[in-house]
XYZ file of C-alpha atoms in Angstrom:
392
model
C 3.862 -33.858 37.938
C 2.510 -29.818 37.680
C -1.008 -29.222 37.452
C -0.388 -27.432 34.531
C 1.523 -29.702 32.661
C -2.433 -31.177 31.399
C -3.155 -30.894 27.698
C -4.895 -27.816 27.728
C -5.569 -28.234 24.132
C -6.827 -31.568 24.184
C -8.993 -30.716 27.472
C -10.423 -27.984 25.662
C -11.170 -29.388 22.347
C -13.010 -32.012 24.351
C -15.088 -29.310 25.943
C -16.095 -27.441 22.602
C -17.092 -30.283 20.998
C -20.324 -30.670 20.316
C -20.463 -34.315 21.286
C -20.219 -37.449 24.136
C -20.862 -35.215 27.266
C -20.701 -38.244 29.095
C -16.837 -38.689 27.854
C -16.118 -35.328 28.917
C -17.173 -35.719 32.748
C -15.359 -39.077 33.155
C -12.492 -37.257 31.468
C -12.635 -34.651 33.699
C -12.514 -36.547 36.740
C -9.279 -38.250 35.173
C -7.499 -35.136 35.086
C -8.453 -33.869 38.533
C -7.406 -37.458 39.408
C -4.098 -37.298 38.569
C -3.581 -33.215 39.218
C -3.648 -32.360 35.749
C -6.745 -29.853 35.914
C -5.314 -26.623 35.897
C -8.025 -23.822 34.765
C -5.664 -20.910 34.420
C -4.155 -23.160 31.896
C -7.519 -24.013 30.186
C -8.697 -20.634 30.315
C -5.535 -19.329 28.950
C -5.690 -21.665 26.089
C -9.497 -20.896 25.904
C -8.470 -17.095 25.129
C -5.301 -17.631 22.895
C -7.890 -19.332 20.497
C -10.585 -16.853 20.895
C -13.205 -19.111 21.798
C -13.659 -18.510 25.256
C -17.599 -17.536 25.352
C -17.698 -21.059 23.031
C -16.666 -22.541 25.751
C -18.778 -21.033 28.499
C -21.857 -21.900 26.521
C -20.380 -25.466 25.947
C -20.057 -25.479 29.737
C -24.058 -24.570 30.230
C -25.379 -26.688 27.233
C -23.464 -29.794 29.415
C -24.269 -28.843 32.351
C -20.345 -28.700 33.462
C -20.467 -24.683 35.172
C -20.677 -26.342 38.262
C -17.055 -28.001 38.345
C -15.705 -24.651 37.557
C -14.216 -22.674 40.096
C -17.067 -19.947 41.438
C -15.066 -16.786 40.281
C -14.384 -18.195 36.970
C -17.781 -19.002 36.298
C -18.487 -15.545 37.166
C -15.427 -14.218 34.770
C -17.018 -16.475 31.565
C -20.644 -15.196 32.124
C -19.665 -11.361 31.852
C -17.316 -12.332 28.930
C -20.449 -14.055 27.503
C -23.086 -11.719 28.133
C -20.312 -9.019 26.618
C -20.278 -11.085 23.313
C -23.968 -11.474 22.949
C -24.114 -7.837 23.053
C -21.537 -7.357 20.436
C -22.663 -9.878 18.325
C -26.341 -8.129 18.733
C -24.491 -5.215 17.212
C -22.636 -6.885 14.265
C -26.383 -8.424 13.013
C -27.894 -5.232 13.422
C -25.484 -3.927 11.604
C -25.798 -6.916 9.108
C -29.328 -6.547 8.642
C -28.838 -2.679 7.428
C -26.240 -3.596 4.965
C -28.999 -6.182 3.808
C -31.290 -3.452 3.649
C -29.429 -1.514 1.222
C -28.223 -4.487 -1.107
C -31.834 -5.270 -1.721
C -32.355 -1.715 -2.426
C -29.783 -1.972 -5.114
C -30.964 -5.270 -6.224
C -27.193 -6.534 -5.229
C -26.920 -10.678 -4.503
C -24.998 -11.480 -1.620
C -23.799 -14.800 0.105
C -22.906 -14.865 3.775
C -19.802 -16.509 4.638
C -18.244 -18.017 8.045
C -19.605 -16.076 11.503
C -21.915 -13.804 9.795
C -23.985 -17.667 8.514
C -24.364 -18.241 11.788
C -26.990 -15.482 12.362
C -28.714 -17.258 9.896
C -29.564 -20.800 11.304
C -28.850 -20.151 15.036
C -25.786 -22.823 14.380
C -24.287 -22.930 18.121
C -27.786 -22.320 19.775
C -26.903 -19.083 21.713
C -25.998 -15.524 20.077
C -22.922 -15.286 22.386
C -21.135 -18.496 21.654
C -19.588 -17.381 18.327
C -16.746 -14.722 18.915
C -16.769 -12.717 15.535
C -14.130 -10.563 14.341
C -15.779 -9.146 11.489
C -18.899 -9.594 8.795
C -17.723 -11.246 5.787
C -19.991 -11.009 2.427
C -19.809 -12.353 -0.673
C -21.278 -9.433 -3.134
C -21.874 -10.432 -6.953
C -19.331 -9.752 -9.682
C -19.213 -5.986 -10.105
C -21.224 -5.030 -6.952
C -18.432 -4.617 -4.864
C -17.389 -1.014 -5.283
C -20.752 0.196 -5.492
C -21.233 -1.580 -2.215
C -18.491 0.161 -0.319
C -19.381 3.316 -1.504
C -22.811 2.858 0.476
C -21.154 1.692 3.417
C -18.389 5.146 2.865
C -21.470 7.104 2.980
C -22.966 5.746 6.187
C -19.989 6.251 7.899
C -18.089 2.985 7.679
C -14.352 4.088 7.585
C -12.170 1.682 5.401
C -8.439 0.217 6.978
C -5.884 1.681 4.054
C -4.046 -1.944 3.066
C -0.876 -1.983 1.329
C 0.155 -5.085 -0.929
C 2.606 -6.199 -3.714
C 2.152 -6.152 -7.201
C 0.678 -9.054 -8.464
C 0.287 -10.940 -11.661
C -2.418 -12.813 -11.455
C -6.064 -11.937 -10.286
C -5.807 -15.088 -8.425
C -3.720 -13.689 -5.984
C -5.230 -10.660 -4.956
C -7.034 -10.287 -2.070
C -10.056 -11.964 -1.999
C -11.595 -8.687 -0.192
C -11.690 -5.039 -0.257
C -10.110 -2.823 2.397
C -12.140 -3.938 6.000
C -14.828 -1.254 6.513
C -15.352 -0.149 10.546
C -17.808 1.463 11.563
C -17.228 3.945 14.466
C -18.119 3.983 17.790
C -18.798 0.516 17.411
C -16.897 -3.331 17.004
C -18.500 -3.552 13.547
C -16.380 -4.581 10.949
C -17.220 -5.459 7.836
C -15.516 -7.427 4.549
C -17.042 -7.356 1.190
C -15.533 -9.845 -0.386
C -15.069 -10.142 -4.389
C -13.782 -13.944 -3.980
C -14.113 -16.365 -1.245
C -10.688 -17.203 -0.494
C -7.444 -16.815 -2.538
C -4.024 -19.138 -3.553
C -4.669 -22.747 -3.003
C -7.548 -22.351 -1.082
C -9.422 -20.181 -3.489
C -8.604 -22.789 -6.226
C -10.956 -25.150 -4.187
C -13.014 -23.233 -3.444
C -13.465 -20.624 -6.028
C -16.145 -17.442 -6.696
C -18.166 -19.424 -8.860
C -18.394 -22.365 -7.368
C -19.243 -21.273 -3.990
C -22.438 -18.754 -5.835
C -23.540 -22.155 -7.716
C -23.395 -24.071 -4.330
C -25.529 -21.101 -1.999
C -29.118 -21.704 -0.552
C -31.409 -18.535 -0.256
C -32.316 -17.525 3.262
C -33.552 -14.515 4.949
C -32.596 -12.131 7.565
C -34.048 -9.657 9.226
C -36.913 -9.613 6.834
C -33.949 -8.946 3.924
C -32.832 -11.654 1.646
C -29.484 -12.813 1.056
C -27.945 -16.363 0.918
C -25.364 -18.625 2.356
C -23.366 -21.770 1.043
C -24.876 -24.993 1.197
C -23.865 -27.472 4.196
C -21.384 -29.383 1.852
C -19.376 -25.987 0.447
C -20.015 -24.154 3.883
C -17.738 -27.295 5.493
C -15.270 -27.119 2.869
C -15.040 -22.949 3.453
C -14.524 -24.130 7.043
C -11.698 -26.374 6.053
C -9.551 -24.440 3.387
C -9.877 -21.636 5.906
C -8.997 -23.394 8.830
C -6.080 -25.135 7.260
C -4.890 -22.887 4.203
C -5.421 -18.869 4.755
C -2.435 -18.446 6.852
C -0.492 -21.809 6.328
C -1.838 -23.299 9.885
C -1.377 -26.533 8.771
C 2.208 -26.576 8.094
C 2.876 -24.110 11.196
C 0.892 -26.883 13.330
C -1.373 -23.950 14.357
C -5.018 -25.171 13.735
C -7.375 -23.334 15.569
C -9.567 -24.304 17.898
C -12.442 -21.820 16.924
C -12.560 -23.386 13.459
C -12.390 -26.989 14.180
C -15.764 -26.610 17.104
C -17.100 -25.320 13.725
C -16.544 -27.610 11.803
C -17.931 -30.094 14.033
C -20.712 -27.988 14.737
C -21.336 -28.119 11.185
C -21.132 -31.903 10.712
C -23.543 -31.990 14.280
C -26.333 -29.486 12.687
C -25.788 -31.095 9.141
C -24.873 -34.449 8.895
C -27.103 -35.961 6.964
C -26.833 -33.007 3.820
C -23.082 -32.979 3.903
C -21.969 -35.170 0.743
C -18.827 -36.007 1.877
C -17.487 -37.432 -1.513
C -17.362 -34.111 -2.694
C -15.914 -32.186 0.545
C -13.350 -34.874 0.120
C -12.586 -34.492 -3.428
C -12.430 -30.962 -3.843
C -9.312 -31.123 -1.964
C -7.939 -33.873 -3.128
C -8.185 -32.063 -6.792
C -5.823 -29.482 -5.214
C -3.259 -30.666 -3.219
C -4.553 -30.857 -0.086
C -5.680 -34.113 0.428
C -3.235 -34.787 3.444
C -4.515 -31.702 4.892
C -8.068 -32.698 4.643
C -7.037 -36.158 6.148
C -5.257 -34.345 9.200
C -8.345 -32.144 9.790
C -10.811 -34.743 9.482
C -8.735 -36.706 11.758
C -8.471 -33.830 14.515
C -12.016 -33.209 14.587
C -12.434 -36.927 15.285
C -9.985 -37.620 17.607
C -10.544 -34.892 19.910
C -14.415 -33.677 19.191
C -15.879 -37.216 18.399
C -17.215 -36.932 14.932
C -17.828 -39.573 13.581
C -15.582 -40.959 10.348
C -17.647 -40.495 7.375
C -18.396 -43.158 4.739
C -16.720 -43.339 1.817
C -13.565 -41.007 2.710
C -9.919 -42.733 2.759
C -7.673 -42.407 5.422
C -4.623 -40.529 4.081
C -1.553 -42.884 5.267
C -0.203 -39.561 7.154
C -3.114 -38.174 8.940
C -2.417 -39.717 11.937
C 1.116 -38.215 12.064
C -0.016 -34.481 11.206
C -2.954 -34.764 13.956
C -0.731 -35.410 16.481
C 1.790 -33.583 15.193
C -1.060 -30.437 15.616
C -2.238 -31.685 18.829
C 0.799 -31.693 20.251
C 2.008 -28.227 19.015
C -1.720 -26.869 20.796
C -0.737 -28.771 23.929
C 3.110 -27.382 24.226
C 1.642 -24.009 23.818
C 0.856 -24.240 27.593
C 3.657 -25.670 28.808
C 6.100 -23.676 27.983
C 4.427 -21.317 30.630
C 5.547 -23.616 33.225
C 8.290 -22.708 35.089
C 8.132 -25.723 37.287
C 8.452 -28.165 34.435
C 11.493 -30.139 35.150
C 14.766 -30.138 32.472
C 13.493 -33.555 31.493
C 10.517 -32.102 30.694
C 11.530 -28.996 29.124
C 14.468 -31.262 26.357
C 11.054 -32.847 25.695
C 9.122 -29.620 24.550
C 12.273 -28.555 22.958
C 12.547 -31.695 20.847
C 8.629 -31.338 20.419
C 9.659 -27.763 18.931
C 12.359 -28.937 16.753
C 10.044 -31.518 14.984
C 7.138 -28.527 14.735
C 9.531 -26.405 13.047
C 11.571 -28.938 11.004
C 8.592 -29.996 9.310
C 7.652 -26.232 8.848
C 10.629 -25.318 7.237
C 10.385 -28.819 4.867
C 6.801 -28.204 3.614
C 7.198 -24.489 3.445
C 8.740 -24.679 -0.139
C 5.730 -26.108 -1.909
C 3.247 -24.320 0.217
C 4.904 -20.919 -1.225
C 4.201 -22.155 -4.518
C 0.977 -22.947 -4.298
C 0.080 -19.298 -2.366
C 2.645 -16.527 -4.305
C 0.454 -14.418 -2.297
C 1.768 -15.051 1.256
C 5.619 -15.181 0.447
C 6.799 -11.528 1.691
C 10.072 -12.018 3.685
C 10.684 -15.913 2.380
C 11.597 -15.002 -1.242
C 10.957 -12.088 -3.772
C 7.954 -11.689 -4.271
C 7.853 -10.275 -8.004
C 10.509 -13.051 -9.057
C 7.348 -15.914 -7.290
C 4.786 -14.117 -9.413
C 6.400 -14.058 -12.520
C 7.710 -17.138 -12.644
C 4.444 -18.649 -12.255
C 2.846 -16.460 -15.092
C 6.158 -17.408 -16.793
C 4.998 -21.125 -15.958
C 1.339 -20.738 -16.618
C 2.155 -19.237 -20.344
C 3.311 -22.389 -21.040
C 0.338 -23.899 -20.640
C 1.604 -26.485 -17.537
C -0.296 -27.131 -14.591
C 1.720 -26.801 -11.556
C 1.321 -26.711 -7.629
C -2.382 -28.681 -7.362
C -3.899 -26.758 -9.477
């Protein structure tokens, strides 16, 4: 059997995971065992899921650098240091926008990466990779916000988008603001998410559900452990249809279970549970839950059912992440390759089955599967009516 043909998915959830580093060594020495330990493989996946200085400081918080090849130890340490210094620069840019909200007596709530700066979550400044600073700003702040970041040079991305019918489905943020010369990026957002995942998790909600903290000096908020799990989940799962595309990313689920790891004993778990289940997502929920179990050891809450299907979906996911790296082997043999071919039929068969009701639910994401203005107004057309349709 190839070296590579390990599950580079599996190894490397088990390595992000903020739990049993006593699994992960014996687990290890299984692999190299049986010449499944390809790095290259790992490091590739590692990459592809942006979590690559995650999983250099997973490496040093488990003491595991030292079964690392030298050269990529030396590779994930520049990478790293590179990230602390860019995250330095997103919370020092954070911390001036914080600055200027309190000047203008604007309320904001933190959401995703830019929380972390607030509570240390992974325990160094370089594990996180950020792509951008996402705030919540109070109903009607917004604009005025974005004009102060226009005037201190932030340079907004020109979006296009559809008409739409229903504030529901617009997006839940203004254009993203850069800021020269630097990786800043910042999006002030007006909701928290949108579609089906802004139905569970909508504006109000998440404002009710925030805890005040401060930052550089400046105060602001972010959601409490319970909500900030659930924002974990409906964006892991919902924003981009990952769970039907079997594409759940590796970034968010380390997250999650960071989250569950830092705060598991003010998570209420009932209402995580429920909020999806109000919606239409409980089978997603399940499958999430189940991932972050199965391959990052957290433990099962109390009082949350099994959905019957979980099981299915998680390895259905796990094994999408896994075939990811072996279709990069050319040495797999055509036994081998029928098998990832098969793997890929399923994958897509069960895309193409679910894709249907996930449109409904999210009119927003349906440009190039059908018209777009005939999806919005039939649901107005629907919702005039007075009917509840599509989880919500």
């Amino acid at each position: 059997m190839s070296s590579s043909m390990g599950k580079s998915y599996t190894l490397l959830a088990h390595f992000l995971s903020p739990y049993r580093p006593g699994e992960l060594v014996e687990t290890l020495r299984e692999y190299d065992r049986k010449g499944r330990l390809d790095w290259k493989l790992v490091l590739y996946q590692a990459n592809l899921s942006f979590c690559t200085p995650l999983w250099y400081s997973r490496l040093r918080q488990k003491g595991l650098l030292d079964e690392l090849p030298e050269d990529l130890q030396e590779y994930l340490q520049v990478l790293h240091q590179a990230n602390v210094e860019r995250n330095e620069a997103f919370q020092a840019s954070l911390v001036e926008i914080l600055s200027s909200l309190q000047d203008m007596r604007i309320h904001s709530v933190l959401l995703k990466g830019a929380a972390t700066f607030c509570d240390g979550l992974y325990g160094s400044s370089g594990a996180r990779l950020m792509g951008d600073v996402d705030i919540l700003i109070e109903p009607g702040g917004a604009e005025r916000v974005q004009e102060v970041l226009i005037r201190s040079g932030y340079v907004p991305v020109p979006t296009t988008r559809a008409d739409t019918y229903s504030p529901e489905y617009l997006p839940q943020h203004l254009p993203r603001m850069l800021k020269p010369h630097s990786p800043v990026a910042v999006e002030i957002h007006v909701r928290v998410e949108r579609g089906q995942a802004g139905r569970i998790l909508p504006a109000g909600l998440a404002w009710a559900n925030s805890q005040k903290v401060v930052l550089g000096g400046y105060h602001t908020a972010v959601l409490s452990p319970t909500y900030r799990l659930l924002h974990n989940t409906v964006h892991g799962l919902l924003s981009q249809r990952e769970f039907i595309q079997s594409n759940i990313s590796l970034l968010q689920l380390a997250e999650f279970a960071e989250l569950v790891s830092t705060y598991e004993n003010e998570i209420d778990w009932g209402e995580w549970h429920r909020r999806g289940a109000e919606h239409g997502a409980a089978r997603e929920f399940g499958a999430y839950l189940t991932l972050a179990c199965n391959l990052m050891g957290v433990p099962w809450p109390d009082g949350v059912r099994k959905h019957r299907l979980a099981r299915i979906d998680a390895a259905r996911i796990e094994m999408a992440g896994n075939r990811v790296g072996k279709l990069r082997d050319r040495t797999v043999s055509m036994k081998g390759r029928l098998g990832e071919a098969l793997a890929g039929w399923f994958v897509n068969f069960f895309y193409n089955l679910c894709r249907p009701l996930w449109v409904w639910r999210n009119v927003c994401h349906v440009e190039g599967n059908i018209p777009l203005s005939i999806g919005m107004m039939l649901k107005k057309l629907w919702s005039n009516l007075g009917l509840r349709v599509g989880g919500r």
